[in-house]
Structures are given as structure tokens and as C-alpha cells.
C-alpha atoms as one frame of an Amber mdcrd trajectory, in Angstrom:
protein
 -35.285 -23.588 162.047 -34.351 -25.860 165.194 -37.683 -25.849 166.267 -39.236
 -27.656 162.857 -37.217 -30.514 164.756 -40.032 -31.162 166.705 -41.315 -33.026
 164.327 -39.500 -35.680 164.869 -37.956 -34.848 167.756 -39.915 -35.557 171.574
 -43.235 -34.448 170.476 -44.002 -36.867 168.439 -41.918 -39.300 170.688 -45.322
 -40.734 172.258 -45.913 -43.028 169.845 -43.087 -45.477 171.456 -46.377 -46.288
 173.720 -48.120 -47.461 170.251 -46.132 -48.873 168.452 -43.884 -50.632 171.039
 -40.155 -51.261 171.679 -39.259 -53.962 169.084 -42.248 -56.185 166.982 -42.613
 -59.157 169.040 -43.740 -56.562 172.285 -45.483 -54.870 170.178 -47.538 -58.301
 169.678 -47.821 -59.008 173.398 -49.205 -55.412 174.664 -52.802 -56.717 175.760
 -52.814 -53.595 179.233 -56.478 -51.537 178.515 -54.737 -48.833 179.647 -52.381
 -48.862 176.652 -53.005 -46.505 173.529 -54.689 -48.689 171.274 -55.779 -48.909
 167.701 -59.474 -47.732 167.886 -57.871 -44.770 170.457 -55.069 -43.649 168.515
 -55.850 -43.453 164.742 -57.872 -40.868 164.508 -57.183 -37.715 163.035 -53.599
 -35.873 160.789 -52.052 -35.393 164.568 -51.849 -39.025 164.883 -50.230 -39.728
 161.745 -48.117 -36.727 162.045 -47.040 -38.533 165.959 -46.758 -42.160 164.331
 -44.225 -40.879 161.526 -42.378 -38.910 163.589 -41.761 -42.326 165.702 -40.650
 -44.060 163.146 -38.225 -41.730 162.126 -37.143 -42.129 165.456 -35.205 -45.493
 165.686 -32.712 -44.614 162.426 -31.401 -41.017 163.796 -31.503 -41.689 167.848
 -28.539 -39.584 168.949 -26.451 -42.276 170.570 -28.605 -45.842 169.100 -29.122
 -46.801 165.735 -27.704 -47.062 162.420 -26.687 -43.289 162.895 -26.580 -43.283
 166.651 -23.343 -41.534 167.585 -23.033 -44.447 170.339 -22.730 -47.378 167.964
 -23.801 -46.318 164.482 -21.557 -43.897 163.112 -18.633 -45.581 165.324 -18.996
 -49.148 163.831 -19.798 -48.114 160.626 -16.562 -45.733 160.577 -14.186 -47.991
 162.312 -14.925 -50.793 159.304 -12.852 -48.015 156.999  -9.634 -47.874 155.997
  -9.337 -44.239 156.530  -9.293 -44.035 160.435  -7.595 -45.985 163.385  -9.565
 -47.257 166.155  -8.068 -47.131 169.419  -7.999 -50.498 171.528  -9.857 -50.607
 175.184 -12.765 -48.834 174.240 -16.183 -50.620 173.438 -15.984 -54.484 172.716
 -18.675 -53.938 170.457 -17.045 -51.553 168.383 -13.292 -53.227 168.635 -15.050
 -56.360 167.009 -16.552 -54.958 164.193 -13.506 -52.802 163.323 -11.227 -55.046
 163.544 -12.880 -58.285 161.680 -13.852 -60.249 164.975 -17.497 -59.640 165.316
 -19.843 -62.869 165.186 -23.636 -63.181 165.289 -23.522 -62.303 169.287 -22.548
 -58.944 168.815 -24.448 -56.529 170.968 -23.981 -53.738 168.744 -25.200 -55.386
 165.223 -27.910 -56.880 167.230 -29.038 -52.987 168.195 -28.348 -51.939 165.234
 -30.548 -54.648 163.410 -33.037 -54.012 165.780 -33.124 -50.673 165.552 -33.711
 -50.301 161.560 -36.645 -53.443 161.612 -38.556 -51.333 164.050 -38.345 -48.311
 161.914 -39.584 -50.518 159.413 -42.296 -52.108 161.499 -42.951 -48.421 162.418
 -43.905 -47.862 158.701 -46.103 -51.016 158.183 -48.013 -50.201 160.482 -48.306
 -46.637 159.394 -49.185 -47.669 155.576 -51.528 -49.830 156.908 -53.890 -47.938
 159.561 -53.979 -44.546 157.235 -56.425 -45.677 154.929 -58.924 -45.559 157.481
 -57.876 -41.813 159.236 -60.134 -39.039 158.554 -58.090 -36.379 156.311 -57.531
 -35.118 153.272 -56.363 -38.443 150.181 -53.642 -35.860 149.101 -52.532 -35.284
 152.577 -53.097 -39.452 152.774 -50.417 -40.042 149.852 -47.679 -37.695 151.104
 -47.323 -39.592 154.844 -47.512 -42.846 152.569 -44.386 -41.664 150.258 -42.508
 -40.736 153.908 -43.451 -43.676 155.212 -42.171 -45.813 152.339 -39.060 -43.277
 152.204 -38.169 -44.235 154.992 -39.124 -47.980 154.901 -37.295 -48.430 151.776
 -33.926 -46.946 153.365 -34.076 -49.305 156.233 -34.040 -52.153 154.211 -31.244
 -50.075 151.709 -28.979 -50.065 155.015 -29.899 -54.484 155.398 -29.013 -54.924
 151.644 -25.954 -52.762 152.312 -25.123 -54.321 155.466 -26.390 -57.956 155.847
 -27.643 -58.978 152.878 -30.813 -61.499 152.449 -32.430 -60.142 155.582 -36.571
 -60.839 156.275 -38.806 -58.237 153.995 -41.492 -57.708 156.320 -44.108 -55.159
 154.901 -46.639 -55.513 156.137 -47.528 -54.842 160.473 -47.855 -58.099 162.271
 -50.372 -59.195 163.710 -49.626 -62.697 164.763 -46.667 -64.283 167.047 -46.955
 -66.835 163.798 -46.596 -63.950 161.578 -42.861 -62.826 163.169 -41.832 -65.976
 161.622 -40.328 -65.352 157.981 -37.382 -66.293 156.164 -34.779 -64.583 154.759
 -35.421 -63.336 151.070 -31.818 -63.011 148.423 -29.919 -59.751 149.205 -30.861
 -59.393 145.300 -34.930 -59.391 146.558 -34.140 -56.828 149.108 -32.531 -54.306
 146.826 -35.846 -54.748 145.313 -37.838 -53.594 147.653 -35.407 -50.808 148.381
 -36.149 -49.986 144.622 -39.761 -50.200 144.922 -40.062 -48.294 147.826 -38.052
 -45.331 146.493 -38.946 -45.071 143.371 -43.295 -44.498 145.467 -41.822 -41.898
 147.530 -39.784 -39.899 144.947 -42.987 -39.369 143.269 -44.657 -38.943 146.168
 -42.121 -36.398 148.409 -42.463 -32.957 147.572 -39.093 -31.187 146.576 -38.588
 -28.468 148.946 -39.630 -28.662 152.788 -41.110 -25.360 154.054 -39.124 -24.223
 157.559 -41.245 -25.778 159.867 -41.182 -28.521 158.385 -37.369 -29.216 157.613
 -35.502 -32.152 158.668 -38.291 -34.100 156.709 -37.833 -35.842 153.505 -37.307
 -34.898 149.722 -37.894 -36.166 146.767 -34.312 -35.451 146.189 -33.291 -37.352
 149.442 -35.241 -40.540 147.579 -33.598 -40.024 144.405 -30.159 -39.636 145.416
 -30.690 -43.050 147.431 -32.742 -44.625 144.473 -29.391 -44.009 142.712 -26.460
 -45.474 145.116 -29.240 -48.455 145.158 -28.876 -49.104 141.325 -24.607 -48.885
 142.803 -25.557 -51.465 144.559 -26.226 -53.260 142.091 -24.262 -52.617 139.575
 -26.604 -51.187 137.483 -24.798 -48.516 136.028 -27.089 -47.134 133.417 -30.290
 -46.527 135.878 -27.922 -45.634 138.422 -25.901 -42.472 135.990 -30.141 -41.676
 134.924 -31.452 -41.289 138.362 -28.636 -39.417 139.324 -29.102 -36.727 136.498
 -32.155 -35.810 138.183 -30.294 -34.288 140.609 -28.313 -31.858 138.610 -31.951
 -30.535 136.840 -34.734 -28.014 137.663 -36.988 -28.417 139.861 -33.625 -29.534
 141.674 -31.309 -26.628 142.891 -28.697 -29.058 145.019 -24.455 -27.172 144.824
 -21.850 -27.545 146.554 -21.356 -24.349 149.176 -18.339 -22.412 149.362 -16.984
 -23.064 152.075 -16.656 -27.633 153.317 -16.480 -27.040 156.384 -20.133 -25.690
 156.607 -21.309 -29.064 156.374 -19.985 -29.833 159.811 -20.836 -27.097 162.048
 -24.388 -25.578 163.037 -23.834 -22.390 160.819 -25.239 -22.863 157.569 -27.367
 -25.864 157.967 -30.258 -27.045 155.490 -27.918 -25.385 152.945 -28.455 -25.997
 149.220 -25.265 -29.251 149.752 -28.007 -30.803 152.202 -30.197 -34.050 150.257
 -30.663 -35.219 153.968 -29.869 -34.487 157.099 -30.437 -35.183 160.678 -32.076
 -32.205 163.078 -30.277 -32.094 166.085 -31.152 -29.351 168.682 -31.450 -28.109
 172.437 -34.518 -30.287 173.451 -35.276 -32.559 175.957 -33.230 -33.913 178.904
 -29.555 -33.314 178.359 -28.601 -35.714 180.694 -30.892 -37.756 180.203 -30.916
 -41.844 179.819 -29.683 -43.106 176.707 -31.185 -45.402 174.507 -35.016 -44.463
 175.616 -37.535 -42.923 173.750 -39.764 -40.573 175.929 -41.116 -37.175 175.315
 -38.329 -35.729 176.918 -35.605 -38.107 175.101 -32.359 -35.757 174.401 -31.624
 -34.107 170.982 -28.242 -32.980 171.323 -25.597 -34.014 168.709 -23.329 -36.447
 170.497 -20.830 -37.351 167.705 -18.540 -35.179 169.674 -18.056 -36.656 172.346
 -16.681 -39.879 171.073 -14.309 -38.223 168.419 -12.637 -35.071 170.054  -9.480
 -35.128 172.361  -9.612 -35.144 175.958  -8.234 -31.425 176.338 -11.346 -30.643
 174.571 -13.908 -32.482 176.289 -13.915 -36.046 174.233 -13.132 -39.443 175.168
 -11.152 -39.636 172.025 -11.900 -43.335 170.037  -9.895 -43.068 166.801  -7.303
 -40.863 164.823  -6.923 -40.803 161.452  -5.353 -43.358 159.342  -1.328 -43.318
 158.341  -3.145 -44.076 154.486  -5.552 -41.254 154.642  -2.721 -39.073 156.453
  -0.810 -39.688 152.680  -3.754 -39.542 150.224  -4.178 -35.825 151.605  -0.958
 -34.143 151.681   0.085 -36.232 148.719  -1.436 -33.428 146.515  -0.505 -29.771
 147.256  -2.791 -26.690 145.887  -1.189 -24.455 143.080   1.429 -21.831 143.920
  -0.195 -18.603 145.574  -2.932 -20.685 147.379  -4.278 -19.262 150.619  -3.462
 -22.912 152.243  -0.724 -25.316 151.253  -3.190 -28.511 150.984  -6.260 -29.436
 150.073  -8.796 -27.022 152.014 -11.173 -30.469 152.941  -7.717 -31.477 155.180
  -8.181 -28.194 157.139 -11.391 -28.921 157.631 -11.308 -32.650 158.314  -7.937
 -32.928 160.607  -6.175 -30.937 163.239  -2.350 -30.933 163.087   0.499 -28.655
 164.317   0.983 -26.917 160.753   4.618 -25.423 161.199   5.205 -29.319 160.710
   4.520 -28.590 157.467   5.374 -25.210 156.478   1.972 -23.077 157.622   1.523
 -20.465 160.386   0.142 -22.912 163.772  -3.679 -22.503 164.931  -5.030 -23.553
 167.967  -8.776 -24.770 168.168 -11.708 -24.662 171.068 -10.895 -21.973 173.593
  -7.300 -21.284 171.784  -5.466 -24.695 172.715  -2.170 -25.379 170.776  -2.222
 -28.856 168.722   0.410 -29.911 171.443  -2.304 -29.858 174.184  -4.449 -31.267
 172.319  -1.936 -33.971 171.222  -0.336 -34.945 174.675  -4.517 -34.803 175.962
  -4.966 -37.762 174.114  -1.043 -39.473 174.317  -2.489 -42.026 177.091  -4.495
 -43.421 174.309  -2.462 -43.246 171.621   0.080 -45.826 173.140  -2.438 -48.230
 173.254  -2.452 -49.154 169.279   1.425 -49.979 169.451   2.728 -52.759 168.419
  -0.017 -53.661 166.809  -0.759 -51.020 164.397   2.705 -48.127 163.741   0.838
 -45.055 163.834   3.468 -42.509 161.716   3.721 -39.220 163.855   7.456 -38.706
 162.292   6.774 -38.569 158.296   4.023 -35.572 158.182   3.823 -34.762 162.070
   0.994 -36.106 164.731  -3.375 -35.674 163.620  -6.469 -35.829 164.876  -9.953
 -35.903 163.794 -11.658 -32.345 163.233 -14.990 -33.125 161.573 -17.598 -34.260
 163.518 -15.799 -32.614 166.471 -16.629 -29.242 168.299 -13.275 -27.954 167.673
 -14.429 -25.000 165.398 -16.033 -23.836 167.980 -14.232 -21.006 170.485 -15.229
 -22.660 173.405 -13.785 -24.601 176.301 -14.931 -28.236 177.263 -17.084 -27.739
 173.812 -17.283 -32.137 173.067 -18.536 -32.886 175.878 -22.031 -33.117 176.062
 -22.158 -33.009 179.860 -20.925 -29.905 179.764 -22.491 -26.075 179.246 -23.281
 -26.048 175.339 -23.174 -29.218 173.873 -23.219 -29.294 169.763 -26.800 -28.839
 168.374 -24.968 -29.212 164.720 -27.261 -30.988 162.270 -25.826 -34.667 161.115
 -25.476 -34.407 157.068 -26.300 -38.174 156.447 -26.709 -36.943 152.547 -24.492
 -34.023 150.778 -24.574 -33.380 146.688 -21.313 -33.935 147.145 -21.878 -37.756
 147.607 -24.092 -37.371 144.504 -21.055 -35.756 142.371 -19.270 -38.716 142.787
 -21.556 -40.975 142.292 -22.404 -39.677 139.080 -18.818 -39.397 137.987 -18.398
 -43.083 138.963 -21.568 -43.778 137.029 -20.675 -42.722 133.916 -16.847 -43.522
 134.451 -18.624 -47.312 134.432 -20.552 -46.438 131.275 -17.702 -44.961 129.022
 -19.692 -41.141 129.389 -15.465 -39.927 130.218 -16.953 -36.088 129.694 -19.256
 -36.166 132.522 -17.092 -38.280 135.021 -13.872 -35.450 134.053 -16.536 -32.687
 134.974 -17.785 -34.221 138.030 -14.996 -34.547 139.189 -13.543 -31.347 138.595
 -16.145 -29.919 140.194 -15.139 -31.523 143.431 -11.642 -30.723 142.992 -12.380
 -26.801 142.543 -13.716 -26.070 145.859 -11.025 -28.772 147.565  -8.758 -25.911
 145.767  -7.208 -28.682 143.573  -5.890 -27.467 140.091  -8.696 -29.478 137.550
  -7.772 -32.267 135.564  -8.205 -32.861 132.330  -8.419 -35.732 129.691  -5.325
 -35.488 129.561  -4.519 -36.800 133.081  -7.844 -38.635 133.275  -6.999 -40.608
 129.790  -9.591 -43.685 130.857 -11.184 -46.250 133.239  -9.013 -47.157 135.267
  -7.466 -43.549 135.823 -10.850 -42.548 136.127 -12.125 -44.645 139.028  -8.099
 -44.108 140.962  -9.073 -40.516 141.192 -12.738 -41.088 142.161 -11.139 -43.414
 145.050  -9.178 -40.925 145.893 -11.603 -37.652 145.967 -13.877 -39.877 147.900
 -11.635 -40.690 150.654 -10.970 -37.179 151.165 -14.507 -35.677 150.455 -16.510
 -38.009 152.943 -13.510 -39.154 155.556 -15.304 -40.421 158.500 -19.098 -40.060
 157.189 -20.307 -43.637 157.361 -19.275 -44.026 152.902 -15.543 -46.135 152.934
 -16.615 -49.101 154.207 -18.859 -49.664 151.216 -17.066 -48.158 148.633 -14.040
 -50.649 149.341 -16.318 -53.818 149.017 -17.312 -52.740 146.318 -14.314 -51.712
 144.174 -12.772 -55.271 145.917 -14.832 -57.759 144.731 -13.477 -60.869 146.024
 -11.600 -61.728 149.846  -8.159 -62.481 148.311  -8.362 -58.749 146.287 -10.031
 -56.986 149.858  -6.906 -58.872 152.190  -4.825 -57.137 150.247  -5.638 -53.839
 149.539  -6.536 -53.544 153.720  -3.212 -54.786 154.445  -1.563 -52.289 152.149
  -3.513 -49.259 153.835  -3.031 -50.674 157.617  -6.098 -51.688 158.093  -6.986
 -52.980 161.369  -7.723 -56.300 161.343  -6.381 -57.103 157.916  -4.734 -60.097
 158.894  -8.043 -61.839 159.455 -10.155 -60.675 156.948 -12.575 -63.336 155.128
 -15.377 -63.303 152.654 -17.868 -63.461 155.705 -16.754 -59.789 156.654 -18.423
 -58.530 153.026 -21.414 -58.590 155.240 -22.683 -58.885 159.087 -24.346 -62.210
 160.277 -27.882 -62.149 160.665 -28.448 -62.111 164.635 -28.283 -64.544 167.010
 -31.777 -63.098 168.353 -33.242 -62.925 165.255 -32.313 -66.599 164.309 -33.216
 -67.786 168.147 -36.701 -65.810 167.741 -37.916 -66.533 163.752 -37.829 -70.148
 163.422 -37.602 -69.020 159.576 -34.436 -67.080 159.496 -31.375 -68.915 158.364
 -27.915 -67.422 158.616 -26.071 -65.851 155.919 -24.418 -68.522 154.204 -20.824
 -66.988 153.996 -21.238 -67.435 158.256 -22.661 -70.849 158.305
């Protein structure tokens, strides 16, 4: 299975030379030895390479929106489910504590990488018509490129709001000057691209193409776009498509299978990035070469030092409180929600269960003590509660499930190759429940919530427990917090559900979110990076940041 990753891995990054590091650099390339349109766009192999390079800026192991060093760290830091440890990356700290501005290097890099993906998608779409290959193949590649462009604009709209819309490759430096469209116009572009992609992409991929997107992924993000647009009727109808033939998505029995390498591309996976032992494990960061590392480096950033990690986050007091407030029925094989055991590590005996070990037989005390010098940094600004329910570390995203010493260290002998699940069917189930609740379809919402609760080992709630929209939304909020913890989701939910700064600030303070005391309306979005404003004379800063 892992060999299929070469499609969007090392072998395809050769196009980086043709598409350039960014849009402006591409316009300035005049070296006669460089790959050119005339020498590159020959046949399907060139289109395949171009498409692989289009995936690259988003899934880069360390940079980009799904990069462990920047995107995953920064987006997760915005939620109320983790505490970010002070004294680590300044860029992440600024984002997570609402002290970022238009000069934040992390956000500028993410913004640039998203536009790099858009530029490469535009280039492919403009050149494929003249390539010698069957029309049906062209349509498939075009649908895939439109998905990636639509996904890119989805990320821009949900993070920055109104941004420059570019749907053709840049031919001149003057063409780079593009005014910012409204947020609504960007969302319409997302809908257009994902609608086209939905009809052109296959329902399934064969083994050698796993990792490439499907129509299910396009439908999933189209439905999410409608949720952001508050068009709940279209959102519910769109999500409905994924619950019936030809789709066969379902929840895997074991929740933790979504975060290890034991059951990849399973029935719950709608979209996932593939990682594999390809390229130079010790290679330079943020490069696109045929030998770029294709390992999963996320464990390095989360895990405690005793497991080989750099340890940059701990679960928030609020998350722990929400996990332990509901016990499983008497006679269950665990005391608490099954997801808690896959998401967190703690001293089980503190909560009345038998202690376990992780990594190469390390006790929780050993893991905690290795991280103690960093956790003390949280005080006095954040009162990390280590007494009410005990002490907790993050397990999800680490390699703690592996019986290997130093498992979280990507410089170690066995770095992770576990795939990163970007979109799971569980999220779709909860999104449809939310849309149904908004539309007054309470029965459907209760059924969907019950499906999630049942897998978690919790008692299924009835209409008597969830009689109206208020109760349904509270339960959906609770389930999304626990189900999707540390999966780059939480910040978008709390933004959608807390529609004004006063309401959001009060909620963040109640949940002890770092930086809650300085939260303002402008923090619903990121500012347009200063580099974009300087290089694009027609771009203007978001009104909230002026």
C-alpha cells in the first residue's frame, strides 16, 4: 500500500522545477536549461507529475496547512482543547495566544503554500488541453486539480476570509496584482470547484492510487463549505449522499485505528495523506526534491521527551473535564469513553483503573517526569489542573501505541509512517447531525449522534434526552470536542457557534483558553500577510485588521 505514495511523493516532485517555488518566482524564470512548457507538457506522465506536485504544498510533512511544524501546530493551538507550552516556536505561540499580526512567519508560509497549490492547479488546468492523452483521462485529472484548488480556497476562506481569487496561471508580473474578493465570492469558488470535482472523480481508488482524492472527499468538503455558508439545507442534502450507495463509509470498530498504521485507508477514511519510508529521513526541511522525506513527523512535536518527542502541548483542563464527566455503563471494559484511551495518557490508577505502560514499557510517571521542566512554564498564566483528575498527556498523533523506544523521534531508527487522516466519516456524521438539528430534523440528528456515542461505548441518548435544538447542539458540541480532539477542527467549530466577539471571549475565558483576555473580533480570521500586500498592489487588508 505504501508504495502507492510515490504518486504524490518523491517521484512527482520533479515538477517543482517547472512550477516554481511560488507564483512570482515562476514568472521570472528565464534559464534556458530550466524545464519549459514546450519540453514538459508532453503526455500523461507529465500531467501525472504535475498533479503530484500540486498535492505537495498542502501535505508537506513539516510545512503547509497539514505540516507538523506549522499548520497542524498552529491550527490546533487555536482551540480550547489544548494548552500550548510557552517558550517553543514564537510563530505558533503568537497564533495560539491571539498576538499574531500580518508579519507572522507561520501564517505567511501557510498562505504562500496554499497559493502555490492553486497556481499549480491552474497551470495544469490550462495546459492539459494540448497534451496527447485520452479525453476521459483528461477529465479525471482536471477534476482532481479542481478538488485541490477548491480545497485550497476552502482553507483560505475559512482562515482568511476574503482573499485574491486566481483561477488562471499568471502570465505576467502585472497579472499578479489581483484585488481581494469578498469572503462570499471565495466560498462560491469553493462550491464551483468541488461541485465539478464531485462529478469527475471516482468513488474509489485502486491500491496503486490510494492517497489520491475521490468524489467522496469532494462531497465532504462541499458539505463543510455549506456549513460555513450557513446553508444547512444544502449541507444536509450534500452529506446525505455519503450515507448511501455508491458510497460505503462507516465507523471502524476500534477508534484508535484512525491514528496508527494498522488499518489505513479504512472504511472511515474519506481523505488521508499517505506517509512512507521514502526519501532522506534526515533531509532538509521545507524542500521539494526527489529525495524529500515522506515520513510522518507529527509525533516529534507532541510526544513527551521520554518517548523521543519535543513535547509542545498538553490537554486543556476543559478537555479533561469533558472526557471524565460521563462514565460508561456498569460492566463495561473501561470506566470512561473509549476515545479517551486513544486520545490521552494518564495514570489510570488515579481514576480507579489498572495502570498501563507505553512506548518500551514506560510508566506514566516516567513520561510525565520527562516533561515536567516544560509543563511548569504554563504557570502562573495557566493553572494546569493536575490534582482534580490527575495529570494528562496527549496520545493521539504520537507513536505511544508502538512498543518501541524513542518512537516519537523522527531522527530515531523507526520514525512514524502512519498516515494522517484529514477527513473521517465520523466528522461527516456529526456535521450531518448539526445540519439536521439546524433544519429541525431532530430524529436524524439523534440517530447520527447515537452512532458516534455507541462507538465510544456510551449509552445512546433518546429524544427524551435531546428534546430540542438547544440540547442537540450542546451534545454535538460535546461529541465533536471529544471525537475530533487535536484534529484541526475545534477552532472552526467555536468560531461558527460563537458569532460575536463578546460571546466568543466569554466562552474562551470560561474554558481557560490561553490569550482569551486579548481576543478581539479580528481574531476570527488571520490578517492578509504583509508580504502579499507589498507584492500585490491591488490587495487590501481584511477590514477587521485595518
